Amino acid sequence: MKEFQVNNVMVQAYPLTAAQRIHNFSRLACPYHQLLNIGTGLYIQQDVDFTLLKDAIYEAYARLDSMRLRFLQDENGEVYQYLVPNEDREIRLVDFSQWNEEDAHNEMRKWTAIPFKRFHSPMNEVVMIKLPDGYNGIYSKVDHMTMDSSSIITFYTDILQLYCAKRYGTERPKPMQPYIKALERDLAYEANSKARQRDEKFWMEEIAKSEPMYTDFNGMGRLITQRRESGNPNQRSASIASRSPLASISVYHLEKEPSDRLMQFCEESHVPMVCLLLMGLRTVLSKFNNDEKDVSIKSCVARRGTLLEKRSGGTRIHFFPLRTIMEPETTFLEGLHIIQEEQNRIFRHANFDPVEQMIRRVKYWNTAPNTSYESLSLTYQPMTLRQNVEKIPDIPYKSFWYTNGVAAQPLYLTVMHRVEDNGLDFNFEYQKEAVTDYEMEYLYYYLCRVLFRGIENSSRTIGEILEMI
């Protein structure tokens, strides 16, 4: 911790955590400064008392510290973070009720592409919204160095519960947890703690096992081309760098009934949904790459196991490679258990700096800059915004994720539950230069085929499923 003078006041400022450094690294490498913007919207089909909603938003700001986070840069270029005691910015109300709805959402996409001022400035914006057909609610834009999807859902939920308490007299939400306390624990871990030393040993042993194999979501073409260019027919990594980070989002809505079948299978088989999704993706990547047995995917670890971590906001996501080598004789259920065991191993060492892990792997295998063994990343977000709040059950909801127009990696899949019916939404954020809409649809089609061929008979082998699809 260091003290800095800001607007004639001394503030206590802290270094960035590993999770924040990931995003800062991406920000510095990208010419489009809106890269870290996350735009979302939550709208309910009900008349809203916007005076009470504004009061609820202000109170939620006061309760969740990370919504009052600021950044500064010292004379050496190092970035620090500090909190301001309150937020008294005006919260706008924008009336789109007479607009075409898609035009309204396009307008909010434009807002999402406007970068924040980086230092000594608010890193979020919340706007009250009126949409057509009686939908009213909130649009928000946050900076990924201050919030992740879990934090955003926590913030929205807090606003909703505070609003209901004010309007309907329902029970007030439980207190939030202090952001600085969670931050200090992360920084104490990074200060060469014994826990960090154990995790470092684990990841170095993982790296040294054997070199992984790159499997592309578009098939073998990228690796074959780069092998030819390098003159190394045995090259196992591939460059995933793109000339342009301009990006889009394609969202595929899996209906409620098939979504329920997937969740029921997970419950009956005692397997987390994220493991089922990873099994589906690694099987598709195997299919697209000549039935390759060795498949790696970047898997998101939310790092929110304790009450402090769950309710202190901030950004806590770390990404690590989940690598599995599966023989064709492996059954679908056996594959799920392999993935579950691997996930559990990673979770125990997930506080380690993912960027450091990536750099160490590059050095160990002497791969070229900007090369990788993973072509895509997966995040599964199990939390939902649907709350069993007294007085307002079963109200129609709409939720949106607005693209900021750029992406740091070729393909990033986020699977979330819809607030309307708890069905699954598959959100593919992709660089336009690397992926087309058709290729996204093709990948989603095969992912669904694998998932449903697997759950209808989990004793099928991977080889049988690959032949079926």
PDB file of N, CA and C in Angstrom, residues 276-333:
ATOM      1  N   LEU A 276     -19.695 -30.641 -18.005  1.00  0.00           N
ATOM      2  CA  LEU A 276     -20.434 -31.108 -19.184  1.00  0.00           C
ATOM      3  C   LEU A 276     -20.123 -30.233 -20.393  1.00  0.00           C
ATOM      4  N   LEU A 277     -20.084 -28.924 -20.189  1.00  0.00           N
ATOM      5  CA  LEU A 277     -19.776 -28.009 -21.287  1.00  0.00           C
ATOM      6  C   LEU A 277     -18.349 -28.220 -21.793  1.00  0.00           C
ATOM      7  N   LEU A 278     -17.409 -28.399 -20.887  1.00  0.00           N
ATOM      8  CA  LEU A 278     -16.026 -28.648 -21.284  1.00  0.00           C
ATOM      9  C   LEU A 278     -15.898 -29.966 -22.043  1.00  0.00           C
ATOM     10  N   MET A 279     -16.642 -30.983 -21.600  1.00  0.00           N
ATOM     11  CA  MET A 279     -16.615 -32.261 -22.304  1.00  0.00           C
ATOM     12  C   MET A 279     -17.158 -32.100 -23.719  1.00  0.00           C
ATOM     13  N   GLY A 280     -18.225 -31.327 -23.846  1.00  0.00           N
ATOM     14  CA  GLY A 280     -18.774 -31.073 -25.177  1.00  0.00           C
ATOM     15  C   GLY A 280     -17.786 -30.352 -26.068  1.00  0.00           C
ATOM     16  N   LEU A 281     -17.164 -29.297 -25.554  1.00  0.00           N
ATOM     17  CA  LEU A 281     -16.233 -28.510 -26.351  1.00  0.00           C
ATOM     18  C   LEU A 281     -14.998 -29.312 -26.736  1.00  0.00           C
ATOM     19  N   ARG A 282     -14.433 -30.075 -25.774  1.00  0.00           N
ATOM     20  CA  ARG A 282     -13.204 -30.806 -26.111  1.00  0.00           C
ATOM     21  C   ARG A 282     -13.499 -31.917 -27.122  1.00  0.00           C
ATOM     22  N   THR A 283     -14.714 -32.459 -27.114  1.00  0.00           N
ATOM     23  CA  THR A 283     -15.063 -33.476 -28.098  1.00  0.00           C
ATOM     24  C   THR A 283     -15.236 -32.853 -29.481  1.00  0.00           C
ATOM     25  N   VAL A 284     -15.832 -31.672 -29.530  1.00  0.00           N
ATOM     26  CA  VAL A 284     -15.979 -30.967 -30.807  1.00  0.00           C
ATOM     27  C   VAL A 284     -14.600 -30.607 -31.368  1.00  0.00           C
ATOM     28  N   LEU A 285     -13.716 -30.080 -30.519  1.00  0.00           N
ATOM     29  CA  LEU A 285     -12.371 -29.737 -30.982  1.00  0.00           C
ATOM     30  C   LEU A 285     -11.633 -30.982 -31.469  1.00  0.00           C
ATOM     31  N   SER A 286     -11.840 -32.099 -30.799  1.00  0.00           N
ATOM     32  CA  SER A 286     -11.250 -33.354 -31.265  1.00  0.00           C
ATOM     33  C   SER A 286     -11.784 -33.704 -32.649  1.00  0.00           C
ATOM     34  N   LYS A 287     -13.095 -33.584 -32.836  1.00  0.00           N
ATOM     35  CA  LYS A 287     -13.730 -33.877 -34.120  1.00  0.00           C
ATOM     36  C   LYS A 287     -13.163 -32.999 -35.227  1.00  0.00           C
ATOM     37  N   PHE A 288     -13.007 -31.706 -34.948  1.00  0.00           N
ATOM     38  CA  PHE A 288     -12.551 -30.762 -35.964  1.00  0.00           C
ATOM     39  C   PHE A 288     -11.065 -30.914 -36.289  1.00  0.00           C
ATOM     40  N   ASN A 289     -10.337 -31.659 -35.451  1.00  0.00           N
ATOM     41  CA  ASN A 289      -8.883 -31.780 -35.619  1.00  0.00           C
ATOM     42  C   ASN A 289      -8.462 -33.243 -35.729  1.00  0.00           C
ATOM     43  N   ASN A 290      -9.106 -33.935 -36.665  1.00  0.00           N
ATOM     44  CA  ASN A 290      -8.742 -35.324 -36.991  1.00  0.00           C
ATOM     45  C   ASN A 290      -8.814 -36.258 -35.782  1.00  0.00           C
ATOM     46  N   ASP A 291      -9.840 -36.067 -34.948  1.00  0.00           N
ATOM     47  CA  ASP A 291     -10.069 -36.913 -33.765  1.00  0.00           C
ATOM     48  C   ASP A 291      -8.881 -36.882 -32.801  1.00  0.00           C
ATOM     49  N   GLU A 292      -8.268 -35.707 -32.667  1.00  0.00           N
ATOM     50  CA  GLU A 292      -7.130 -35.533 -31.765  1.00  0.00           C
ATOM     51  C   GLU A 292      -7.511 -35.919 -30.326  1.00  0.00           C
ATOM     52  N   LYS A 293      -6.635 -36.664 -29.659  1.00  0.00           N
ATOM     53  CA  LYS A 293      -6.892 -37.106 -28.284  1.00  0.00           C
ATOM     54  C   LYS A 293      -6.510 -36.040 -27.253  1.00  0.00           C
ATOM     55  N   ASP A 294      -5.514 -35.233 -27.596  1.00  0.00           N
ATOM     56  CA  ASP A 294      -4.933 -34.250 -26.669  1.00  0.00           C
ATOM     57  C   ASP A 294      -5.565 -32.885 -26.944  1.00  0.00           C
ATOM     58  N   VAL A 295      -6.441 -32.433 -26.042  1.00  0.00           N
ATOM     59  CA  VAL A 295      -7.194 -31.192 -26.270  1.00  0.00           C
ATOM     60  C   VAL A 295      -7.085 -30.296 -25.037  1.00  0.00           C
ATOM     61  N   SER A 296      -6.815 -29.022 -25.277  1.00  0.00           N
ATOM     62  CA  SER A 296      -6.731 -28.037 -24.197  1.00  0.00           C
ATOM     63  C   SER A 296      -7.709 -26.894 -24.451  1.00  0.00           C
ATOM     64  N   ILE A 297      -8.336 -26.435 -23.379  1.00  0.00           N
ATOM     65  CA  ILE A 297      -9.273 -25.312 -23.424  1.00  0.00           C
ATOM     66  C   ILE A 297      -8.941 -24.387 -22.256  1.00  0.00           C
ATOM     67  N   LYS A 298      -8.985 -23.078 -22.470  1.00  0.00           N
ATOM     68  CA  LYS A 298      -8.830 -22.151 -21.354  1.00  0.00           C
ATOM     69  C   LYS A 298     -10.131 -22.126 -20.559  1.00  0.00           C
ATOM     70  N   SER A 299     -10.030 -22.484 -19.293  1.00  0.00           N
ATOM     71  CA  SER A 299     -11.210 -22.577 -18.445  1.00  0.00           C
ATOM     72  C   SER A 299     -11.178 -21.476 -17.395  1.00  0.00           C
ATOM     73  N   CYS A 300     -12.319 -20.847 -17.194  1.00  0.00           N
ATOM     74  CA  CYS A 300     -12.434 -19.756 -16.229  1.00  0.00           C
ATOM     75  C   CYS A 300     -12.612 -20.313 -14.818  1.00  0.00           C
ATOM     76  N   VAL A 301     -11.869 -19.752 -13.881  1.00  0.00           N
ATOM     77  CA  VAL A 301     -12.050 -20.058 -12.463  1.00  0.00           C
ATOM     78  C   VAL A 301     -12.502 -18.766 -11.786  1.00  0.00           C
ATOM     79  N   ALA A 302     -13.705 -18.770 -11.215  1.00  0.00           N
ATOM     80  CA  ALA A 302     -14.293 -17.547 -10.664  1.00  0.00           C
ATOM     81  C   ALA A 302     -13.623 -17.110  -9.363  1.00  0.00           C
ATOM     82  N   ARG A 303     -13.059 -18.055  -8.593  1.00  0.00           N
ATOM     83  CA  ARG A 303     -12.380 -17.763  -7.328  1.00  0.00           C
ATOM     84  C   ARG A 303     -13.300 -17.021  -6.358  1.00  0.00           C
ATOM     85  N   ARG A 304     -14.474 -17.585  -6.148  1.00  0.00           N
ATOM     86  CA  ARG A 304     -15.431 -16.987  -5.211  1.00  0.00           C
ATOM     87  C   ARG A 304     -16.003 -18.071  -4.281  1.00  0.00           C
ATOM     88  N   GLY A 305     -15.102 -18.719  -3.560  1.00  0.00           N
ATOM     89  CA  GLY A 305     -15.521 -19.814  -2.697  1.00  0.00           C
ATOM     90  C   GLY A 305     -15.996 -19.389  -1.320  1.00  0.00           C
ATOM     91  N   THR A 306     -15.557 -18.213  -0.843  1.00  0.00           N
ATOM     92  CA  THR A 306     -15.923 -17.765   0.504  1.00  0.00           C
ATOM     93  C   THR A 306     -16.945 -16.637   0.430  1.00  0.00           C
ATOM     94  N   LEU A 307     -17.576 -16.362   1.565  1.00  0.00           N
ATOM     95  CA  LEU A 307     -18.546 -15.263   1.628  1.00  0.00           C
ATOM     96  C   LEU A 307     -17.881 -13.938   1.285  1.00  0.00           C
ATOM     97  N   LEU A 308     -16.664 -13.741   1.772  1.00  0.00           N
ATOM     98  CA  LEU A 308     -15.940 -12.508   1.455  1.00  0.00           C
ATOM     99  C   LEU A 308     -15.733 -12.374  -0.043  1.00  0.00           C
ATOM    100  N   GLU A 309     -15.336 -13.453  -0.699  1.00  0.00           N
ATOM    101  CA  GLU A 309     -15.080 -13.409  -2.130  1.00  0.00           C
ATOM    102  C   GLU A 309     -16.367 -13.233  -2.930  1.00  0.00           C
ATOM    103  N   LYS A 310     -17.462 -13.836  -2.458  1.00  0.00           N
ATOM    104  CA  LYS A 310     -18.724 -13.770  -3.186  1.00  0.00           C
ATOM    105  C   LYS A 310     -19.366 -12.394  -3.125  1.00  0.00           C
ATOM    106  N   ARG A 311     -19.156 -11.668  -2.018  1.00  0.00           N
ATOM    107  CA  ARG A 311     -19.929 -10.437  -1.809  1.00  0.00           C
ATOM    108  C   ARG A 311     -19.055  -9.194  -1.658  1.00  0.00           C
ATOM    109  N   SER A 312     -17.829  -9.252  -2.177  1.00  0.00           N
ATOM    110  CA  SER A 312     -16.964  -8.073  -2.104  1.00  0.00           C
ATOM    111  C   SER A 312     -16.755  -7.414  -3.462  1.00  0.00           C
ATOM    112  N   GLY A 313     -17.387  -7.957  -4.504  1.00  0.00           N
ATOM    113  CA  GLY A 313     -17.266  -7.351  -5.828  1.00  0.00           C
ATOM    114  C   GLY A 313     -15.888  -7.559  -6.426  1.00  0.00           C
ATOM    115  N   GLY A 314     -15.484  -6.617  -7.272  1.00  0.00           N
ATOM    116  CA  GLY A 314     -14.183  -6.700  -7.912  1.00  0.00           C
ATOM    117  C   GLY A 314     -14.148  -7.714  -9.034  1.00  0.00           C
ATOM    118  N   THR A 315     -12.950  -7.919  -9.576  1.00  0.00           N
ATOM    119  CA  THR A 315     -12.758  -8.925 -10.614  1.00  0.00           C
ATOM    120  C   THR A 315     -11.834 -10.004 -10.058  1.00  0.00           C
ATOM    121  N   ARG A 316     -12.259 -11.254 -10.144  1.00  0.00           N
ATOM    122  CA  ARG A 316     -11.502 -12.350  -9.532  1.00  0.00           C
ATOM    123  C   ARG A 316     -11.254 -13.500 -10.516  1.00  0.00           C
ATOM    124  N   ILE A 317     -11.593 -13.325 -11.770  1.00  0.00           N
ATOM    125  CA  ILE A 317     -11.486 -14.418 -12.731  1.00  0.00           C
ATOM    126  C   ILE A 317     -10.027 -14.686 -13.090  1.00  0.00           C
ATOM    127  N   HIS A 318      -9.653 -15.960 -13.018  1.00  0.00           N
ATOM    128  CA  HIS A 318      -8.383 -16.437 -13.553  1.00  0.00           C
ATOM    129  C   HIS A 318      -8.680 -17.491 -14.616  1.00  0.00           C
ATOM    130  N   PHE A 319      -7.856 -17.530 -15.659  1.00  0.00           N
ATOM    131  CA  PHE A 319      -7.993 -18.538 -16.714  1.00  0.00           C
ATOM    132  C   PHE A 319      -6.776 -19.454 -16.702  1.00  0.00           C
ATOM    133  N   PHE A 320      -7.040 -20.748 -16.741  1.00  0.00           N
ATOM    134  CA  PHE A 320      -5.964 -21.722 -16.816  1.00  0.00           C
ATOM    135  C   PHE A 320      -6.295 -22.773 -17.871  1.00  0.00           C
ATOM    136  N   PRO A 321      -5.265 -23.365 -18.489  1.00  0.00           N
ATOM    137  CA  PRO A 321      -5.520 -24.417 -19.477  1.00  0.00           C
ATOM    138  C   PRO A 321      -6.049 -25.678 -18.804  1.00  0.00           C
ATOM    139  N   LEU A 322      -7.162 -26.178 -19.298  1.00  0.00           N
ATOM    140  CA  LEU A 322      -7.654 -27.480 -18.869  1.00  0.00           C
ATOM    141  C   LEU A 322      -7.346 -28.454 -19.991  1.00  0.00           C
ATOM    142  N   ARG A 323      -6.370 -29.304 -19.741  1.00  0.00           N
ATOM    143  CA  ARG A 323      -5.889 -30.233 -20.754  1.00  0.00           C
ATOM    144  C   ARG A 323      -6.335 -31.650 -20.415  1.00  0.00           C
ATOM    145  N   THR A 324      -6.901 -32.342 -21.396  1.00  0.00           N
ATOM    146  CA  THR A 324      -7.278 -33.740 -21.209  1.00  0.00           C
ATOM    147  C   THR A 324      -6.806 -34.552 -22.410  1.00  0.00           C
ATOM    148  N   ILE A 325      -6.326 -35.746 -22.133  1.00  0.00           N
ATOM    149  CA  ILE A 325      -5.948 -36.703 -23.176  1.00  0.00           C
ATOM    150  C   ILE A 325      -6.850 -37.914 -23.004  1.00  0.00           C
ATOM    151  N   MET A 326      -7.745 -38.124 -23.955  1.00  0.00           N
ATOM    152  CA  MET A 326      -8.751 -39.183 -23.831  1.00  0.00           C
ATOM    153  C   MET A 326      -8.685 -40.128 -25.023  1.00  0.00           C
ATOM    154  N   GLU A 327      -8.662 -41.411 -24.723  1.00  0.00           N
ATOM    155  CA  GLU A 327      -8.675 -42.441 -25.756  1.00  0.00           C
ATOM    156  C   GLU A 327     -10.087 -42.612 -26.308  1.00  0.00           C
ATOM    157  N   PRO A 328     -10.219 -43.096 -27.545  1.00  0.00           N
ATOM    158  CA  PRO A 328     -11.556 -43.293 -28.133  1.00  0.00           C
ATOM    159  C   PRO A 328     -12.425 -44.242 -27.314  1.00  0.00           C
ATOM    160  N   GLU A 329     -11.808 -45.149 -26.538  1.00  0.00           N
ATOM    161  CA  GLU A 329     -12.583 -46.115 -25.754  1.00  0.00           C
ATOM    162  C   GLU A 329     -13.154 -45.517 -24.472  1.00  0.00           C
ATOM    163  N   THR A 330     -12.749 -44.296 -24.136  1.00  0.00           N
ATOM    164  CA  THR A 330     -13.262 -43.627 -22.942  1.00  0.00           C
ATOM    165  C   THR A 330     -14.745 -43.326 -23.114  1.00  0.00           C
ATOM    166  N   THR A 331     -15.557 -43.684 -22.124  1.00  0.00           N
ATOM    167  CA  THR A 331     -16.986 -43.381 -22.234  1.00  0.00           C
ATOM    168  C   THR A 331     -17.223 -41.900 -21.929  1.00  0.00           C
ATOM    169  N   PHE A 332     -18.377 -41.432 -22.332  1.00  0.00           N
ATOM    170  CA  PHE A 332     -18.747 -40.034 -22.094  1.00  0.00           C
ATOM    171  C   PHE A 332     -18.712 -39.729 -20.601  1.00  0.00           C
ATOM    172  N   LEU A 333     -19.284 -40.617 -19.788  1.00  0.00           N
ATOM    173  CA  LEU A 333     -19.315 -40.391 -18.341  1.00  0.00           C
ATOM    174  C   LEU A 333     -17.912 -40.448 -17.748  1.00  0.00           C
TER     175      LEU A 333
END
